[in-house]
């Protein structure tokens, strides 16, 4: 994903505490052509995977997930960070946001995450893996099969990727950040 890496190096901004801001092209203002390329790459990487649903968590995972769902002609379900009054028959878990430093009760309807589902989880970042751990919990509660997880950007210096891989989760990251020390973006590789 050379185009993604180029954009990270050109437009990404680093902040103290291991924060990489990519809101110019991924998670606030979005580049739809880049989102399409990201979705195509995830589809290529998961091509041999049995999948009938794309799963994400609000909000920044929705754009790449919906693009994937569109291209694969599959439904996209997103876990909500706030329980709507109209949501019955729900599964719930707690997720801590690294960037916002707060806990969320994440919910999803049992009607949309079922035992027959084979899902791929898509999100913008993998840092400590908190959102991913919440999704794993929701999949376990529902009986759905988690076929893999795709992340636009993984921060290798935080332990989320290592944790997920040690748990046997298939992880596909399009750009891996080795370090943000001294607010310098160092890309490890792009698989």
mmCIF file of C-alpha atoms in Angstrom:
data_model
loop_
_atom_site.group_PDB
_atom_site.id
_atom_site.type_symbol
_atom_site.label_atom_id
_atom_site.label_comp_id
_atom_site.label_asym_id
_atom_site.label_seq_id
_atom_site.Cartn_x
_atom_site.Cartn_y
_atom_site.Cartn_z
ATOM 1 C CA UNK A 1 0.000 0.000 0.000
ATOM 2 C CA UNK A 2 2.482 2.568 -1.199
ATOM 3 C CA UNK A 3 -0.261 5.180 -1.652
ATOM 4 C CA UNK A 4 -1.295 4.785 2.000
ATOM 5 C CA UNK A 5 2.278 4.991 3.278
ATOM 6 C CA UNK A 6 2.948 8.046 1.133
ATOM 7 C CA UNK A 7 -0.145 9.778 2.576
ATOM 8 C CA UNK A 8 0.831 8.885 6.139
ATOM 9 C CA UNK A 9 4.296 10.363 5.631
ATOM 10 C CA UNK A 10 2.979 13.430 3.780
ATOM 11 C CA UNK A 11 -0.190 14.280 5.725
ATOM 12 C CA UNK A 12 0.052 12.357 9.003
ATOM 13 C CA UNK A 13 0.824 14.334 12.126
ATOM 14 C CA UNK A 14 2.481 12.983 15.223
ATOM 15 C CA UNK A 15 1.631 14.058 18.752
ATOM 16 C CA UNK A 16 3.330 13.171 22.054
ATOM 17 C CA UNK A 17 2.166 9.957 23.668
ATOM 18 C CA UNK A 18 2.201 7.819 20.525
ATOM 19 C CA UNK A 19 -0.676 9.529 18.729
ATOM 20 C CA UNK A 20 -0.723 9.616 14.930
ATOM 21 C CA UNK A 21 -3.312 11.960 13.466
ATOM 22 C CA UNK A 22 -4.559 11.016 9.993
ATOM 23 C CA UNK A 23 -7.775 12.994 10.011
ATOM 24 C CA UNK A 24 -6.914 14.750 6.731
ATOM 25 C CA UNK A 25 -7.491 11.558 4.725
ATOM 26 C CA UNK A 26 -8.811 8.666 6.867
ATOM 27 C CA UNK A 27 -10.898 9.489 9.901
ATOM 28 C CA UNK A 28 -12.339 12.988 9.625
ATOM 29 C CA UNK A 29 -11.936 14.130 6.058
ATOM 30 C CA UNK A 30 -11.768 11.030 3.889
ATOM 31 C CA UNK A 31 -10.131 10.383 0.563
ATOM 32 C CA UNK A 32 -12.670 8.115 -1.198
ATOM 33 C CA UNK A 33 -10.147 6.915 -3.780
ATOM 34 C CA UNK A 34 -7.732 5.907 -1.039
ATOM 35 C CA UNK A 35 -10.626 4.213 0.844
ATOM 36 C CA UNK A 36 -11.419 2.220 -2.297
ATOM 37 C CA UNK A 37 -7.760 1.174 -2.650
ATOM 38 C CA UNK A 38 -7.698 0.183 1.034
ATOM 39 C CA UNK A 39 -10.864 -1.900 0.613
ATOM 40 C CA UNK A 40 -9.483 -3.599 -2.503
ATOM 41 C CA UNK A 41 -6.299 -4.511 -0.617
ATOM 42 C CA UNK A 42 -8.255 -5.943 2.327
ATOM 43 C CA UNK A 43 -10.404 -7.947 -0.116
ATOM 44 C CA UNK A 44 -7.247 -9.300 -1.757
ATOM 45 C CA UNK A 45 -5.726 -10.282 1.581
ATOM 46 C CA UNK A 46 -8.893 -11.999 2.815
ATOM 47 C CA UNK A 47 -9.828 -13.518 -0.585
ATOM 48 C CA UNK A 48 -9.574 -17.110 0.621
ATOM 49 C CA UNK A 49 -11.629 -16.410 3.746
ATOM 50 C CA UNK A 50 -15.200 -17.591 4.182
ATOM 51 C CA UNK A 51 -17.060 -14.396 5.048
ATOM 52 C CA UNK A 52 -20.680 -13.299 4.915
ATOM 53 C CA UNK A 53 -20.494 -10.037 6.858
ATOM 54 C CA UNK A 54 -18.124 -7.137 7.474
ATOM 55 C CA UNK A 55 -17.984 -5.923 11.075
ATOM 56 C CA UNK A 56 -16.624 -2.654 12.445
ATOM 57 C CA UNK A 57 -17.007 -0.278 15.361
ATOM 58 C CA UNK A 58 -18.108 3.322 15.141
ATOM 59 C CA UNK A 59 -16.961 5.641 13.907
ATOM 60 C CA UNK A 60 -13.685 5.572 11.992
ATOM 61 C CA UNK A 61 -13.985 1.963 10.853
ATOM 62 C CA UNK A 62 -17.261 2.578 9.036
ATOM 63 C CA UNK A 63 -15.806 4.119 5.857
ATOM 64 C CA UNK A 64 -13.363 1.311 4.960
ATOM 65 C CA UNK A 65 -15.876 -1.338 6.079
ATOM 66 C CA UNK A 66 -18.704 0.065 3.967
ATOM 67 C CA UNK A 67 -16.416 0.293 0.938
ATOM 68 C CA UNK A 68 -15.452 -3.352 1.443
ATOM 69 C CA UNK A 69 -19.066 -4.381 1.886
ATOM 70 C CA UNK A 70 -20.021 -2.512 -1.267
ATOM 71 C CA UNK A 71 -17.288 -4.140 -3.348
ATOM 72 C CA UNK A 72 -18.011 -7.628 -1.925
ATOM 73 C CA UNK A 73 -21.796 -7.213 -1.945
ATOM 74 C CA UNK A 74 -21.944 -8.039 1.766
ATOM 75 C CA UNK A 75 -23.764 -6.398 4.668
ATOM 76 C CA UNK A 76 -21.784 -4.219 7.047
ATOM 77 C CA UNK A 77 -22.602 -4.111 10.745
ATOM 78 C CA UNK A 78 -21.099 -1.632 13.165
ATOM 79 C CA UNK A 79 -20.981 -1.908 16.907
ATOM 80 C CA UNK A 80 -22.381 1.235 18.516
ATOM 81 C CA UNK A 81 -20.658 3.139 21.296
ATOM 82 C CA UNK A 82 -23.945 4.260 22.771
ATOM 83 C CA UNK A 83 -27.034 2.138 23.322
ATOM 84 C CA UNK A 84 -30.002 3.502 21.378
ATOM 85 C CA UNK A 85 -33.377 3.397 23.147
ATOM 86 C CA UNK A 86 -34.698 1.313 20.251
ATOM 87 C CA UNK A 87 -32.081 -1.461 20.516
ATOM 88 C CA UNK A 88 -33.412 -4.661 22.049
ATOM 89 C CA UNK A 89 -31.904 -8.125 22.117
ATOM 90 C CA UNK A 90 -28.379 -6.754 22.339
ATOM 91 C CA UNK A 91 -24.897 -7.938 23.116
ATOM 92 C CA UNK A 92 -22.679 -5.576 25.106
ATOM 93 C CA UNK A 93 -19.050 -5.216 26.083
ATOM 94 C CA UNK A 94 -16.771 -2.484 27.416
ATOM 95 C CA UNK A 95 -14.034 -0.868 25.306
ATOM 96 C CA UNK A 96 -11.411 1.678 26.343
ATOM 97 C CA UNK A 97 -10.464 4.292 23.748
ATOM 98 C CA UNK A 98 -6.723 4.986 23.655
ATOM 99 C CA UNK A 99 -7.040 8.395 21.979
ATOM 100 C CA UNK A 100 -10.086 9.606 23.927
ATOM 101 C CA UNK A 101 -9.015 8.063 27.263
ATOM 102 C CA UNK A 102 -12.509 6.894 28.125
ATOM 103 C CA UNK A 103 -14.539 3.717 28.375
ATOM 104 C CA UNK A 104 -17.475 2.941 26.119
ATOM 105 C CA UNK A 105 -20.260 0.417 26.475
ATOM 106 C CA UNK A 106 -20.243 -1.053 22.973
ATOM 107 C CA UNK A 107 -23.428 -2.744 21.792
ATOM 108 C CA UNK A 108 -24.663 -4.712 18.812
ATOM 109 C CA UNK A 109 -27.980 -6.380 18.108
ATOM 110 C CA UNK A 110 -28.106 -10.169 18.267
ATOM 111 C CA UNK A 111 -30.199 -9.862 15.095
ATOM 112 C CA UNK A 112 -27.131 -8.687 13.156
ATOM 113 C CA UNK A 113 -24.363 -10.786 14.715
ATOM 114 C CA UNK A 114 -25.453 -14.420 14.748
ATOM 115 C CA UNK A 115 -23.950 -17.887 15.182
ATOM 116 C CA UNK A 116 -24.029 -18.482 11.395
ATOM 117 C CA UNK A 117 -21.976 -15.361 10.676
ATOM 118 C CA UNK A 118 -18.386 -15.478 9.469
ATOM 119 C CA UNK A 119 -17.053 -11.962 9.928
ATOM 120 C CA UNK A 120 -14.035 -9.845 9.125
ATOM 121 C CA UNK A 121 -13.495 -6.914 11.466
ATOM 122 C CA UNK A 122 -12.163 -3.718 9.849
ATOM 123 C CA UNK A 123 -10.899 -0.626 11.685
ATOM 124 C CA UNK A 124 -8.665 2.373 11.124
ATOM 125 C CA UNK A 125 -6.088 1.787 13.896
ATOM 126 C CA UNK A 126 -4.634 -1.039 15.922
ATOM 127 C CA UNK A 127 -2.846 0.331 18.991
ATOM 128 C CA UNK A 128 -3.414 -1.568 22.234
ATOM 129 C CA UNK A 129 -6.177 -3.655 20.662
ATOM 130 C CA UNK A 130 -8.961 -2.500 22.974
ATOM 131 C CA UNK A 131 -11.618 -2.189 20.254
ATOM 132 C CA UNK A 132 -10.489 -5.513 18.778
ATOM 133 C CA UNK A 133 -10.762 -7.219 22.179
ATOM 134 C CA UNK A 134 -14.301 -5.863 22.507
ATOM 135 C CA UNK A 135 -15.205 -7.222 19.072
ATOM 136 C CA UNK A 136 -13.750 -10.620 19.984
ATOM 137 C CA UNK A 137 -15.947 -10.616 23.082
ATOM 138 C CA UNK A 138 -19.055 -9.700 21.044
ATOM 139 C CA UNK A 139 -18.297 -12.473 18.537
ATOM 140 C CA UNK A 140 -17.909 -14.991 21.371
ATOM 141 C CA UNK A 141 -21.177 -13.873 22.947
ATOM 142 C CA UNK A 142 -23.024 -14.197 19.630
ATOM 143 C CA UNK A 143 -21.388 -17.431 18.488
ATOM 144 C CA UNK A 144 -20.189 -15.746 15.270
ATOM 145 C CA UNK A 145 -16.887 -16.857 13.756
ATOM 146 C CA UNK A 146 -14.230 -14.170 13.573
ATOM 147 C CA UNK A 147 -12.285 -14.950 10.385
ATOM 148 C CA UNK A 148 -9.794 -12.119 10.731
ATOM 149 C CA UNK A 149 -9.154 -8.485 11.502
ATOM 150 C CA UNK A 150 -7.947 -5.799 9.113
ATOM 151 C CA UNK A 151 -6.439 -2.506 10.204
ATOM 152 C CA UNK A 152 -5.448 0.420 8.029
ATOM 153 C CA UNK A 153 -2.640 1.376 10.423
ATOM 154 C CA UNK A 154 -1.008 -0.711 13.140
ATOM 155 C CA UNK A 155 1.263 0.822 15.764
ATOM 156 C CA UNK A 156 3.808 -1.962 16.310
ATOM 157 C CA UNK A 157 5.288 -0.214 19.355
ATOM 158 C CA UNK A 158 2.028 -0.757 21.218
ATOM 159 C CA UNK A 159 1.074 -4.338 22.043
ATOM 160 C CA UNK A 160 -2.325 -4.815 20.367
ATOM 161 C CA UNK A 161 -1.022 -6.626 17.289
ATOM 162 C CA UNK A 162 1.199 -8.913 19.313
ATOM 163 C CA UNK A 163 -1.653 -9.745 21.684
ATOM 164 C CA UNK A 164 -4.102 -10.562 18.879
ATOM 165 C CA UNK A 165 -1.598 -12.715 16.997
ATOM 166 C CA UNK A 166 -0.746 -14.612 20.200
ATOM 167 C CA UNK A 167 -4.488 -15.311 20.585
ATOM 168 C CA UNK A 168 -4.491 -16.883 17.113
ATOM 169 C CA UNK A 169 -6.353 -14.033 15.422
ATOM 170 C CA UNK A 170 -5.481 -13.438 11.793
ATOM 171 C CA UNK A 171 -4.351 -9.792 11.599
ATOM 172 C CA UNK A 172 -3.809 -7.903 8.334
ATOM 173 C CA UNK A 173 -2.376 -4.396 8.692
ATOM 174 C CA UNK A 174 -1.808 -2.242 5.624
ATOM 175 C CA UNK A 175 0.788 0.074 7.179
ATOM 176 C CA UNK A 176 2.805 -0.703 10.272
ATOM 177 C CA UNK A 177 4.261 2.176 12.271
ATOM 178 C CA UNK A 178 7.484 1.157 13.956
ATOM 179 C CA UNK A 179 7.940 4.304 16.008
ATOM 180 C CA UNK A 180 6.624 7.798 16.638
ATOM 181 C CA UNK A 181 9.555 8.768 18.878
ATOM 182 C CA UNK A 182 10.457 12.456 18.784
ATOM 183 C CA UNK A 183 7.301 12.888 16.677
ATOM 184 C CA UNK A 184 9.017 11.277 13.702
ATOM 185 C CA UNK A 185 6.874 8.777 11.788
ATOM 186 C CA UNK A 186 8.862 5.608 11.094
ATOM 187 C CA UNK A 187 7.108 3.016 8.938
ATOM 188 C CA UNK A 188 8.175 -0.560 9.692
ATOM 189 C CA UNK A 189 6.744 -2.047 6.560
ATOM 190 C CA UNK A 190 3.630 -2.491 4.527
ATOM 191 C CA UNK A 191 2.848 -6.137 4.171
#
